[in-house]
Short mmCIF file of C-alpha atoms in Angstrom, two decimals:
data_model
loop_
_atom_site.label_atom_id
_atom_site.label_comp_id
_atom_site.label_asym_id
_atom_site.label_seq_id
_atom_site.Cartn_x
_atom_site.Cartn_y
_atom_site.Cartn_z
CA UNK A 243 151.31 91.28 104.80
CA UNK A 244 149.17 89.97 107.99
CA UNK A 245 146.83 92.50 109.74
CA UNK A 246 145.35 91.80 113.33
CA UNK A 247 142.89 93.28 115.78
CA UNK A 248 141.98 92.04 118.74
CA UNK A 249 138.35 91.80 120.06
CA UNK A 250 137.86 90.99 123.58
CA UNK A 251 140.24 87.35 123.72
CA UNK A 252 139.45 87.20 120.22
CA UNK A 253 142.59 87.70 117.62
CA UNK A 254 141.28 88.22 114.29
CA UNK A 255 143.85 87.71 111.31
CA UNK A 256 143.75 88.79 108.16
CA UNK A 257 146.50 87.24 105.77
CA UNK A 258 146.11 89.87 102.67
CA UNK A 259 145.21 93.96 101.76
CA UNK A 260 142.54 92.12 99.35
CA UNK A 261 141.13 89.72 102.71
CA UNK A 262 141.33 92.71 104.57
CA UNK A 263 139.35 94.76 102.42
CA UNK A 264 136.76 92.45 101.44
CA UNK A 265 135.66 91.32 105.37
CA UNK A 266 135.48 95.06 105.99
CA UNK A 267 133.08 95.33 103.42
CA UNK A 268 129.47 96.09 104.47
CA UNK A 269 127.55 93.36 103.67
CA UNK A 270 125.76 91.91 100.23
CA UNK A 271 125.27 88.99 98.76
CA UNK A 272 127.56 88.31 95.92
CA UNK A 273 130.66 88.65 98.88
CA UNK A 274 128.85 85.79 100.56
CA UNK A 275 128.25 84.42 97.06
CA UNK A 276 132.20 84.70 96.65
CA UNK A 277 132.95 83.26 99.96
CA UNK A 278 135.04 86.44 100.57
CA UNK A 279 132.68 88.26 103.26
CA UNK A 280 133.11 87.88 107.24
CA UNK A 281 131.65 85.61 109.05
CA UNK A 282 130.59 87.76 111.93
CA UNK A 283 129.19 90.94 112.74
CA UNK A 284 132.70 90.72 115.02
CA UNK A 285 134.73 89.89 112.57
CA UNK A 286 134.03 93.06 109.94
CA UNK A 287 134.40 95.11 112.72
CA UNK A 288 137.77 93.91 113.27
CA UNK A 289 138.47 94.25 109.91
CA UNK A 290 137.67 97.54 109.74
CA UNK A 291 139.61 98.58 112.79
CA UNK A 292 142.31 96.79 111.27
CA UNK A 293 141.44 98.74 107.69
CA UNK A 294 141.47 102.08 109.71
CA UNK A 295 144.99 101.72 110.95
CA UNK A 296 146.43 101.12 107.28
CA UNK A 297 149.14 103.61 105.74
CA UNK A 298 147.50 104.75 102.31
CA UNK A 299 150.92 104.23 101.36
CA UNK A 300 150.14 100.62 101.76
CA UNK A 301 148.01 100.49 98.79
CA UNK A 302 151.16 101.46 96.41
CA UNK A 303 153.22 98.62 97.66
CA UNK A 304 150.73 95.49 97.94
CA UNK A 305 147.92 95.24 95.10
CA UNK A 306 145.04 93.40 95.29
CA UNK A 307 145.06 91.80 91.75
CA UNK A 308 148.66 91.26 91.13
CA UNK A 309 150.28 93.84 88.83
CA UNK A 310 152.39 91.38 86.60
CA UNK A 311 148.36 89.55 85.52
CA UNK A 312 146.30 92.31 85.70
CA UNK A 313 146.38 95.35 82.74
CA UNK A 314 143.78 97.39 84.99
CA UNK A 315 146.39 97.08 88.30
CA UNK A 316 148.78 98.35 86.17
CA UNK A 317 146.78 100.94 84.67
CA UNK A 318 146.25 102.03 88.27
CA UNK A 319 149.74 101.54 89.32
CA UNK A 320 151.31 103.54 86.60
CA UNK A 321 149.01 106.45 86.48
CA UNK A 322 149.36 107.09 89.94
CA UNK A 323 150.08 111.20 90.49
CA UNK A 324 153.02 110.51 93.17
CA UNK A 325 153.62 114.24 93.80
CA UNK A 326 150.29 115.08 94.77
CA UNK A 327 149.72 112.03 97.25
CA UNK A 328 152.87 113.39 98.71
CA UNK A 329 149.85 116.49 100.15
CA UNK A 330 147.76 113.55 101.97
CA UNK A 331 149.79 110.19 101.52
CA UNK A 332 151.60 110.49 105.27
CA UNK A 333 147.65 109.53 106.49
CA UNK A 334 146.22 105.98 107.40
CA UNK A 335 142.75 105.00 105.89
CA UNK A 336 140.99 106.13 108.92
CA UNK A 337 143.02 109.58 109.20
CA UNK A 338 141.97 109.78 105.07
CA UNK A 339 138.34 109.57 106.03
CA UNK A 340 138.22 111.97 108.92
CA UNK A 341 140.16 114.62 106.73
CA UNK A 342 137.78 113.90 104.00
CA UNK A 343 134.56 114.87 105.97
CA UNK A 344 136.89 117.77 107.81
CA UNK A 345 135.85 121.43 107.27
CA UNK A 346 139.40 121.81 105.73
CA UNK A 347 138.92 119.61 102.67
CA UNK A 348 136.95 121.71 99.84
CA UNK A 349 135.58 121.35 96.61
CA UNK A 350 138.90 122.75 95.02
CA UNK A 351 140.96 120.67 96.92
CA UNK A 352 139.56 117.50 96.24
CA UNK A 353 139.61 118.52 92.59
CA UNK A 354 143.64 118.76 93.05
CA UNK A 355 143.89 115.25 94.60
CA UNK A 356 141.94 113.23 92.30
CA UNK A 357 143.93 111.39 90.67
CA UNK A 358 146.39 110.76 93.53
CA UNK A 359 143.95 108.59 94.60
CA UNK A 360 143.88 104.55 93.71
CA UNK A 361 140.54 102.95 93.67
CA UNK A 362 141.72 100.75 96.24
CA UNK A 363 141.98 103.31 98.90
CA UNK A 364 139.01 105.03 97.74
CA UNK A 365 136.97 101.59 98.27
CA UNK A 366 139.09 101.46 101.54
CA UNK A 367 137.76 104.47 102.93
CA UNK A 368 134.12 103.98 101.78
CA UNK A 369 134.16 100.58 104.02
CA UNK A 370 134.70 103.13 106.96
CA UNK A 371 131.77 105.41 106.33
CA UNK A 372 128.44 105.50 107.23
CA UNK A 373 125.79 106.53 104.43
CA UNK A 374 125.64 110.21 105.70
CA UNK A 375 129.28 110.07 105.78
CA UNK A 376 129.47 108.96 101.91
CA UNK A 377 126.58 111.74 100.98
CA UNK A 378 129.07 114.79 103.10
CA UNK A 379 131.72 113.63 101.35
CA UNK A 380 130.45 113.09 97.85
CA UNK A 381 128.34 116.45 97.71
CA UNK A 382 131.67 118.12 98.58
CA UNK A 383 132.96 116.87 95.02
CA UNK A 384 132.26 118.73 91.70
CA UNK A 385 133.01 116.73 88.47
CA UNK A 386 132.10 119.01 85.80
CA UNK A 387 132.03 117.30 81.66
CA UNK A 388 130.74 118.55 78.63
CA UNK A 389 129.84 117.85 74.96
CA UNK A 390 126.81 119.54 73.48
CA UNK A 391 125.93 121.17 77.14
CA UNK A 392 127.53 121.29 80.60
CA UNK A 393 126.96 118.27 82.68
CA UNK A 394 128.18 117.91 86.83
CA UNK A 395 127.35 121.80 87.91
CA UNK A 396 126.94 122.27 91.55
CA UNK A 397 123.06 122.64 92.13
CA UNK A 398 122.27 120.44 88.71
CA UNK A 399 121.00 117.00 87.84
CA UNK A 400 121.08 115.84 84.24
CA UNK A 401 118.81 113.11 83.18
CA UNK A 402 119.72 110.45 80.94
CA UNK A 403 115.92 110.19 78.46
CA UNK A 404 115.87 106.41 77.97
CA UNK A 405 113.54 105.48 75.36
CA UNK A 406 113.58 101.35 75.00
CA UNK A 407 111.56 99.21 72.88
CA UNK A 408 111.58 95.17 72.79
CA UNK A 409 111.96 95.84 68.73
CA UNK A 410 113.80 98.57 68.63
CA UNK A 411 110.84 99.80 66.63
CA UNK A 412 111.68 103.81 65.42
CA UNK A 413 108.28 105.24 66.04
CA UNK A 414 107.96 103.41 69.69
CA UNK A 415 111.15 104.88 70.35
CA UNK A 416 110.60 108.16 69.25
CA UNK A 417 106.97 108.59 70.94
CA UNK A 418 109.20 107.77 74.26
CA UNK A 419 111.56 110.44 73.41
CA UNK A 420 108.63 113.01 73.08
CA UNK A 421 107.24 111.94 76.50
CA UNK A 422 110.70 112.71 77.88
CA UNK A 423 111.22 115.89 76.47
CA UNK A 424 107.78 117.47 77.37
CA UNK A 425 108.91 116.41 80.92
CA UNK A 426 112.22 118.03 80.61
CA UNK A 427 114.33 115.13 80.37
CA UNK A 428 117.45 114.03 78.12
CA UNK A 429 120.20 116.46 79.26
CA UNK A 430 122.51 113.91 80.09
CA UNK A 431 121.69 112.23 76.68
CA UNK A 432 118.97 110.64 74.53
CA UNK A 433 120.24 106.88 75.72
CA UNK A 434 119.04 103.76 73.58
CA UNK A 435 119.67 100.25 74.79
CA UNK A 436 119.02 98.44 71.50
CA UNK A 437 117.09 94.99 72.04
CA UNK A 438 118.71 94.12 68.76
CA UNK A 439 122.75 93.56 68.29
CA UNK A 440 122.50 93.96 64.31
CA UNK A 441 125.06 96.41 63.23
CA UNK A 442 122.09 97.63 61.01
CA UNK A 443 119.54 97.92 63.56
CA UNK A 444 121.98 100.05 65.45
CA UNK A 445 122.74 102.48 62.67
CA UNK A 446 119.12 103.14 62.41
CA UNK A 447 118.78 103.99 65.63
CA UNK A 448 121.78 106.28 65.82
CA UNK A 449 120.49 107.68 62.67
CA UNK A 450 117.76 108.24 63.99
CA UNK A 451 118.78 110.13 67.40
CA UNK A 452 120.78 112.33 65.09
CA UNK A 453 117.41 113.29 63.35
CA UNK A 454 115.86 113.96 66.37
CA UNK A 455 118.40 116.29 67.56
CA UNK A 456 119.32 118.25 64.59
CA UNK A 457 115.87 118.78 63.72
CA UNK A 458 114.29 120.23 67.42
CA UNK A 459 117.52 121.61 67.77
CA UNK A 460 118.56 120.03 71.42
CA UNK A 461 121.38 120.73 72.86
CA UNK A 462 121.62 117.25 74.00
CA UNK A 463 124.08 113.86 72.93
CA UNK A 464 122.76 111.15 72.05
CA UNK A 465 124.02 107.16 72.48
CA UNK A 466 123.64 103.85 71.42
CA UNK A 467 124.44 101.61 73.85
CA UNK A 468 126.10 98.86 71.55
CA UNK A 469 129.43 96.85 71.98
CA UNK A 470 132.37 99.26 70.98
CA UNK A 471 133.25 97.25 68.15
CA UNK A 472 129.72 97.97 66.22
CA UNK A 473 130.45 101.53 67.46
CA UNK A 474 133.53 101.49 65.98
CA UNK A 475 132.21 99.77 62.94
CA UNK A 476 129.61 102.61 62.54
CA UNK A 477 132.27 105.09 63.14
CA UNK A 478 133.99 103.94 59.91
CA UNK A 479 131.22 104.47 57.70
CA UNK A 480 130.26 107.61 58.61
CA UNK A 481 127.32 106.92 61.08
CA UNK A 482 126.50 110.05 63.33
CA UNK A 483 127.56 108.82 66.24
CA UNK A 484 128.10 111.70 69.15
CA UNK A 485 128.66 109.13 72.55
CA UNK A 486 131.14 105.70 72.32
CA UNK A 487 129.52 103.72 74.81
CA UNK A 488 131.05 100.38 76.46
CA UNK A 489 130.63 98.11 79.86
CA UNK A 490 133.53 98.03 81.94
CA UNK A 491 135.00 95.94 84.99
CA UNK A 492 137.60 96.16 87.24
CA UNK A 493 139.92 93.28 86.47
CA UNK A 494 141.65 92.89 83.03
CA UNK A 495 139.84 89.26 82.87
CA UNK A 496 136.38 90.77 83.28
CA UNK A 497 136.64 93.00 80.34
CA UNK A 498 137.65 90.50 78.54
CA UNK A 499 134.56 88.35 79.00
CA UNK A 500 133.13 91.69 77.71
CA UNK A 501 135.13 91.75 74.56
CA UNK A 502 137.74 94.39 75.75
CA UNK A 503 140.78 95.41 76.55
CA UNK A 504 142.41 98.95 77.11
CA UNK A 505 144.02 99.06 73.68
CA UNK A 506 140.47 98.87 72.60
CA UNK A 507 138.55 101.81 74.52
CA UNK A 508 142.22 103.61 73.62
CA UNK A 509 141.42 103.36 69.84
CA UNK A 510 137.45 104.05 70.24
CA UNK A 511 138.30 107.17 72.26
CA UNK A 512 140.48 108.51 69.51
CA UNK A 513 137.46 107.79 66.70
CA UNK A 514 135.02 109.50 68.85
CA UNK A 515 137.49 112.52 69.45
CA UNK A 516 138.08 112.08 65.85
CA UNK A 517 134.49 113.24 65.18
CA UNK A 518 134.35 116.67 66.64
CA UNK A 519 130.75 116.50 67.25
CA UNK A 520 130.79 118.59 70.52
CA UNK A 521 129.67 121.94 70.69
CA UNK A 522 130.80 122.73 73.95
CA UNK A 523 133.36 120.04 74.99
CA UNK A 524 135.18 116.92 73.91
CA UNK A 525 133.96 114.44 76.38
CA UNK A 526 133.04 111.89 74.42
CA UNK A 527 132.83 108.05 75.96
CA UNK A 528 129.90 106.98 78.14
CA UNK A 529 130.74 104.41 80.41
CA UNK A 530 128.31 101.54 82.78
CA UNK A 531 129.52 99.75 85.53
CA UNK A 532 127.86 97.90 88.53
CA UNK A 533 128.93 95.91 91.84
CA UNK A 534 129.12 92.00 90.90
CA UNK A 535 130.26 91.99 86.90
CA UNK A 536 133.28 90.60 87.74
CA UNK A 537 131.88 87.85 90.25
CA UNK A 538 130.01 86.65 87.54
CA UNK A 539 132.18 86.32 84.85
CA UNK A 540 134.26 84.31 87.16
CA UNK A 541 136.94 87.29 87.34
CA UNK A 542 136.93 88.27 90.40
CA UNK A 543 140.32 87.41 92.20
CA UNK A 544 139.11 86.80 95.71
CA UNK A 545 138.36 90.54 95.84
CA UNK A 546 135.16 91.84 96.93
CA UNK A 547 133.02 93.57 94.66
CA UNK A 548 132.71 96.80 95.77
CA UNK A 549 136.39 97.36 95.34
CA UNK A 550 136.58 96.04 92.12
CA UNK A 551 133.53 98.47 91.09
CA UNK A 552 136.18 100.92 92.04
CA UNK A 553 138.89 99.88 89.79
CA UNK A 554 136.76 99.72 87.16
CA UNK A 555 136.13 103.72 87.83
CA UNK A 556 140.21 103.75 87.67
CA UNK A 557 139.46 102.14 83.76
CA UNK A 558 137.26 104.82 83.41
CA UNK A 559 139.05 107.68 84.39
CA UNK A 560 141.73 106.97 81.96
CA UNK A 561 139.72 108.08 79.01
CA UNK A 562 137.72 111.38 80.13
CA UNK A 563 134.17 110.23 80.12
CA UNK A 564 131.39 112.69 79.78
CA UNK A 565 129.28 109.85 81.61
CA UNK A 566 129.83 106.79 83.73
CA UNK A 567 126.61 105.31 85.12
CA UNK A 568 126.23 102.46 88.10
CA UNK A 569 123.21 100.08 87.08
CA UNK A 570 123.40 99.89 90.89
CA UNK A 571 120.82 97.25 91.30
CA UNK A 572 120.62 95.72 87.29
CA UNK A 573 122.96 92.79 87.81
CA UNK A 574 120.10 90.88 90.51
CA UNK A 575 119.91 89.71 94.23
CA UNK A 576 122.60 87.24 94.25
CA UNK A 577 124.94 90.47 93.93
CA UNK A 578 122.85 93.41 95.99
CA UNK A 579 119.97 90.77 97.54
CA UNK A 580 117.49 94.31 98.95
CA UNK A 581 116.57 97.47 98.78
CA UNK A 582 119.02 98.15 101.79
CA UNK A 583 122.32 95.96 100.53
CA UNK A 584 120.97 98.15 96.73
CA UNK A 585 120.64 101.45 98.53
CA UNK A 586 123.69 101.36 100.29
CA UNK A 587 125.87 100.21 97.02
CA UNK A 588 124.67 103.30 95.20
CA UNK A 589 125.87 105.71 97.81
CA UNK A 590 129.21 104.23 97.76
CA UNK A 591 129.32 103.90 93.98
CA UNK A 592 128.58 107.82 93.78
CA UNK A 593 130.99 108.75 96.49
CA UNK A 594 134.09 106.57 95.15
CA UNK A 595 133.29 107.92 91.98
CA UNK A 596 133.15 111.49 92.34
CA UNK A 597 136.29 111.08 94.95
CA UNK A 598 138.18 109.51 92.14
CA UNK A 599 137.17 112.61 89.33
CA UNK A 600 134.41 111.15 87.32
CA UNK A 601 131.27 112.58 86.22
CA UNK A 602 129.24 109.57 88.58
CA UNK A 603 125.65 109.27 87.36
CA UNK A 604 123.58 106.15 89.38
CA UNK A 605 120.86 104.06 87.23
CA UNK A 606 118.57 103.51 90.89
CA UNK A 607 116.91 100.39 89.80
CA UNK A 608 116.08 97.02 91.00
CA UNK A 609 115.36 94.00 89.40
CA UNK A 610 111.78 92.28 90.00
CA UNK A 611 113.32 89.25 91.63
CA UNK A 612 115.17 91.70 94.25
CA UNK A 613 113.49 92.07 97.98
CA UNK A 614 113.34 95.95 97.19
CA UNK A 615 110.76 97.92 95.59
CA UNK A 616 109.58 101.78 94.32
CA UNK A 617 109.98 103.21 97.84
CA UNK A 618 113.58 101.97 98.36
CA UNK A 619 114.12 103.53 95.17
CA UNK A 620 112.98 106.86 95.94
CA UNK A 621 115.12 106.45 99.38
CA UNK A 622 117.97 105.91 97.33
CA UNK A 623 116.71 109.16 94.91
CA UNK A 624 116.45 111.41 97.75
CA UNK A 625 119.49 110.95 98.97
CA UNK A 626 121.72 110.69 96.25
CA UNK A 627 120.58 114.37 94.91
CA UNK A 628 121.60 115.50 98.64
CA UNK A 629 124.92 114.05 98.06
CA UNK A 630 124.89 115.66 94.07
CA UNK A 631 124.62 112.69 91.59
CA UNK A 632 125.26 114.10 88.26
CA UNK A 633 122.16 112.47 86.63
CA UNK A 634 119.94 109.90 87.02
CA UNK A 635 118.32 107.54 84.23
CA UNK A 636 114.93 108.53 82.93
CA UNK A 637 112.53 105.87 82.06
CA UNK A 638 108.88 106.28 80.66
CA UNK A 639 106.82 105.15 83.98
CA UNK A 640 109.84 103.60 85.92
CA UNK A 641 109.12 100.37 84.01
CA UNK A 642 111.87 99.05 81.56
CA UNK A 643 109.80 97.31 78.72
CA UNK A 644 112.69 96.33 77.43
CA UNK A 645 115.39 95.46 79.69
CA UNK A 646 112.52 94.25 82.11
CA UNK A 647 113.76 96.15 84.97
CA UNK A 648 112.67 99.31 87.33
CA UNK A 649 114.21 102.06 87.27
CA UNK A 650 113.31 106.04 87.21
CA UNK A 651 110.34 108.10 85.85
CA UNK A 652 110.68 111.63 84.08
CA UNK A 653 108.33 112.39 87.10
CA UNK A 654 110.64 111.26 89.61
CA UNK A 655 113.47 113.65 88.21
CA UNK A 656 111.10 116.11 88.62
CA UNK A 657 109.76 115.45 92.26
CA UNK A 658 114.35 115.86 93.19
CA UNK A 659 114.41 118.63 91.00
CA UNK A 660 111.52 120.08 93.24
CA UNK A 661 112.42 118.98 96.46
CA UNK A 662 116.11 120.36 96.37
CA UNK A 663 115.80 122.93 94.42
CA UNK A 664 117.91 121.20 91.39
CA UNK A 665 118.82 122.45 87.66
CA UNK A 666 119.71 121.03 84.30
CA UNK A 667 122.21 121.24 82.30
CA UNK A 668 122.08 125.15 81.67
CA UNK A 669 121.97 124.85 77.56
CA UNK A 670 119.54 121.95 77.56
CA UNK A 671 117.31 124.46 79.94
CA UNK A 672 117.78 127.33 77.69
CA UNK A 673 116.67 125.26 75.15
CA UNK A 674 113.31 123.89 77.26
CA UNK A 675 112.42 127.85 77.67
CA UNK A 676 113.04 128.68 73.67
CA UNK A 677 111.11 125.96 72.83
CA UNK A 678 107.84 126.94 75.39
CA UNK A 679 108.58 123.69 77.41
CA UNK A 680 109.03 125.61 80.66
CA UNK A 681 108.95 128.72 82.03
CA UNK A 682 111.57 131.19 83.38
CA UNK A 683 111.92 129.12 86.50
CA UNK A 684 112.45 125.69 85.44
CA UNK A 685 109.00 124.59 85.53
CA UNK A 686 107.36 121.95 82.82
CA UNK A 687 104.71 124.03 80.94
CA UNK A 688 101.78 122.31 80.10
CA UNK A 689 102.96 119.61 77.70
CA UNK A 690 100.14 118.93 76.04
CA UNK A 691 99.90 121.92 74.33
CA UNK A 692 103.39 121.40 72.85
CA UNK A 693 103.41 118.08 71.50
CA UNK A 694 101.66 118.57 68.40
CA UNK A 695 104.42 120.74 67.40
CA UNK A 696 107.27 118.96 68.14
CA UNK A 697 105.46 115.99 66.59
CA UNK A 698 104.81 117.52 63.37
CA UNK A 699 108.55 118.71 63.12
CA UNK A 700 109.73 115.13 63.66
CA UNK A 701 106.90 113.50 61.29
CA UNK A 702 107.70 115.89 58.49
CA UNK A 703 109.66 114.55 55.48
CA UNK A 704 113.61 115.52 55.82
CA UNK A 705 112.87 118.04 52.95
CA UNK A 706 109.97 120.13 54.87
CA UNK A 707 111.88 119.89 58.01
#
């Protein structure tokens, strides 16, 4: 289908949903990168009046990755709840936002709608928004999960403890667990990205997690962030494993340079369900996404890459997550090139996210290479607990000394915690209280005074413990 608007004498034409949508798009780098993005200040604008004036309806009829080449298109396709849209589907993409940020749209009924909604047209909408649009709109969502505790209550932010090491080494790993804790984090999960891919390495480590847990008692999950397949693997032979974690994209062709397909997170869901670790809940995958994966694996479609970060939310959804987590600015400045082009990704992430039903955490990072630094970060902090982020990452001193990247401190989740008045999961701060980490009202107790005990309970031998 063509869409017009006219500027002035200027007739702008746009010869596709997908062209549409991706000269709308606010800009960033890996559009230009793509050669997808306008070439004018003028010309997004008339893409977006032309974007305002589209039936929702549209995106049902005309897909941006073609249906008959695409498993995630017809993921999205098929699933689609046609009797709810019928409440909201008579509205045009600028009529959509408008209701969204009216009084009459509430928590409970966005609930209802959630999965009446395609990624495209939540994408669509976010293209019309301002950033204080995308924060009313996302705080207005509650997306609530659980496994061992109760992730996504209004008022709470989890924190996902993540304790790195360049050699996977146990005792570096566990010291940065400690450091965590003391500081109250790890609701979200105990999160490892292993530096090592050797299925052995990564039973260790899960093995060791499990210790961890089961021996301080947390009411916490814990992951290994390794390909599903060595999850799988581990699965089979009886490893502890509590979270299946994977990297997912938005275009069947994407996960596949990823090692994936749906029949495959299909099967790992069922072996982590399989498990019945939960205490609480069944929620058991944790998912990562970010704005550009597809771009650079070549997968892209001519589609900008804030949509397809949405359809890879519509993978997502499918399977229940207890977690999904943007690496907002991970993937490097040819995708999100500053702290502004980074800031403003991670407010749309979170809002098409949460508008879609998932349990949106952001990983507010940056890579050193980016033109962004600490402050843009705690921009992007600040206002992502206004608009309710589930959780955050947790990183000993903001510095990744393994993935090389900044990120978030323990402290930082403190300073939002603070500053808005903010949570955790309600088990996991049960738990902090029991174990003299905090007081009645949240607050870290003096943590020095605790870590020789929780020390000695995780250096004891398994028989003493």
């Amino acid at each position: 289908m063509i869409y017009r608007h006219t500027i002035g004498s200027t007739s702008h034409v746009f010869d596709s949903l997908r062209g549409l949508m991706a000269k709308a798009a606010p800009p960033r780098s890996g559009d230009r990168l793509a050669g997808v993005a306008a070439s004018s200040a003028e010309e997004m604008v008339a893409a977006r009046m032309a974007l305002a004036d589209v039936p929702l309806t549209q995106f049902l009829t005309e897909t941006v990755v073609p249906y008959e080449d695409d498993e995630v298109t017809r993921l999205i396709q098929d699933g689609h709840d046609a009797v709810t849209f019928r409440s909201f589907g008579h509205l045009t993409v600028g009529g959509f936002r408008d209701w969204l940020l009216s009084d009459a749209v509430t928590t409970e009924i966005l609930n209802d709608i959630a999965r009446a909604i395609t990624p495209e047209m939540a994408a669509a909408v976010s293209k019309l928004m301002r950033n204080q649009d995308l924060i009313l709109a996302a705080k207005k969502c509650e997306v609530v999960t659980r496994f061992r505790n109760t992730i996504g209550l209004r008022g709470h932010l989890a924190v996902r403890l993540q304790p790195n090491h360049p050699y996977d080494d146990l005792d570096g790993i566990t010291g940065s667990i400690l450091d965590g804790l003391l500081l109250g984090a790890g609701d979200a999960c105990i999160g490892i990205n292993a530096a090592s891919d050797d299925p052995a390495v990564i039973g260790n480590l899960v093995r060791r997690l499990d210790e961890v847990i089961a021996r301080l008692a947390i009411p916490t999950q814990s992951c290994v962030l390794a390909h599903v397949t060595t999850t799988l693997n581990l699965i089979a032979q009886g490893a502890p494993v509590d979270l299946v974690f994977q990297s997912i994209a938005g275009t069947q062709a994407a996960n596949a340079s990823f090692g994936i397909d749906l029949a495959l997170l299909k099967e790992a869901h069922a072996a982590g369900l399989s498990l019945n670790r939960g205490s609480v809940g069944s929620n058991v995958m944790y998912f990562e996404t970010g704005q550009g994966s597809a771009l650079s694996a070549g997968a892209h479609h001519g589609v900008d890459q804030q949509t397809l970060e949405a359809r890879a939310y519509g993978v997502a959804r499918a399977f229940d997550p207890l977690l999904v987590n943007s690496v907002v600015g991970f993937i490097g400045p040819e995708y999100l090139y500053d702290g502004k082009e980074i800031i403003r990704a991670g407010l749309e992430d979170h809002f098409c996210g949460k508008l879609l039903g998932l349990p949106l955490g952001i990983d507010i990072c940056y890579t050193n290479h980016a033109e962004a630094d600490q402050d843009d970060m705690d921009n992007l902090l600040t206002l992502l607990g206004a608009a309710g982020v589930n959780f955050i990452m947790g990183v000993p001193g903001a510095d990744d000394v393994m993935l090389n990247y900044q990120s978030t401190s323990f402290h930082d989740a403190l300073y939002l915690r603070d500053l808005l008045g903010l949570k955790r999961a309600p088990e996991f701060e049960a738990w902090l209280l029991r174990a003299g980490l905090s007081g009645a009202d949240g607050r870290i107790a003096e943590g020095e005074a605790m870590l020789p005990a929780l020390a000695a309970q995780l250096l004891l031998p398994s028989s003493q413990s």
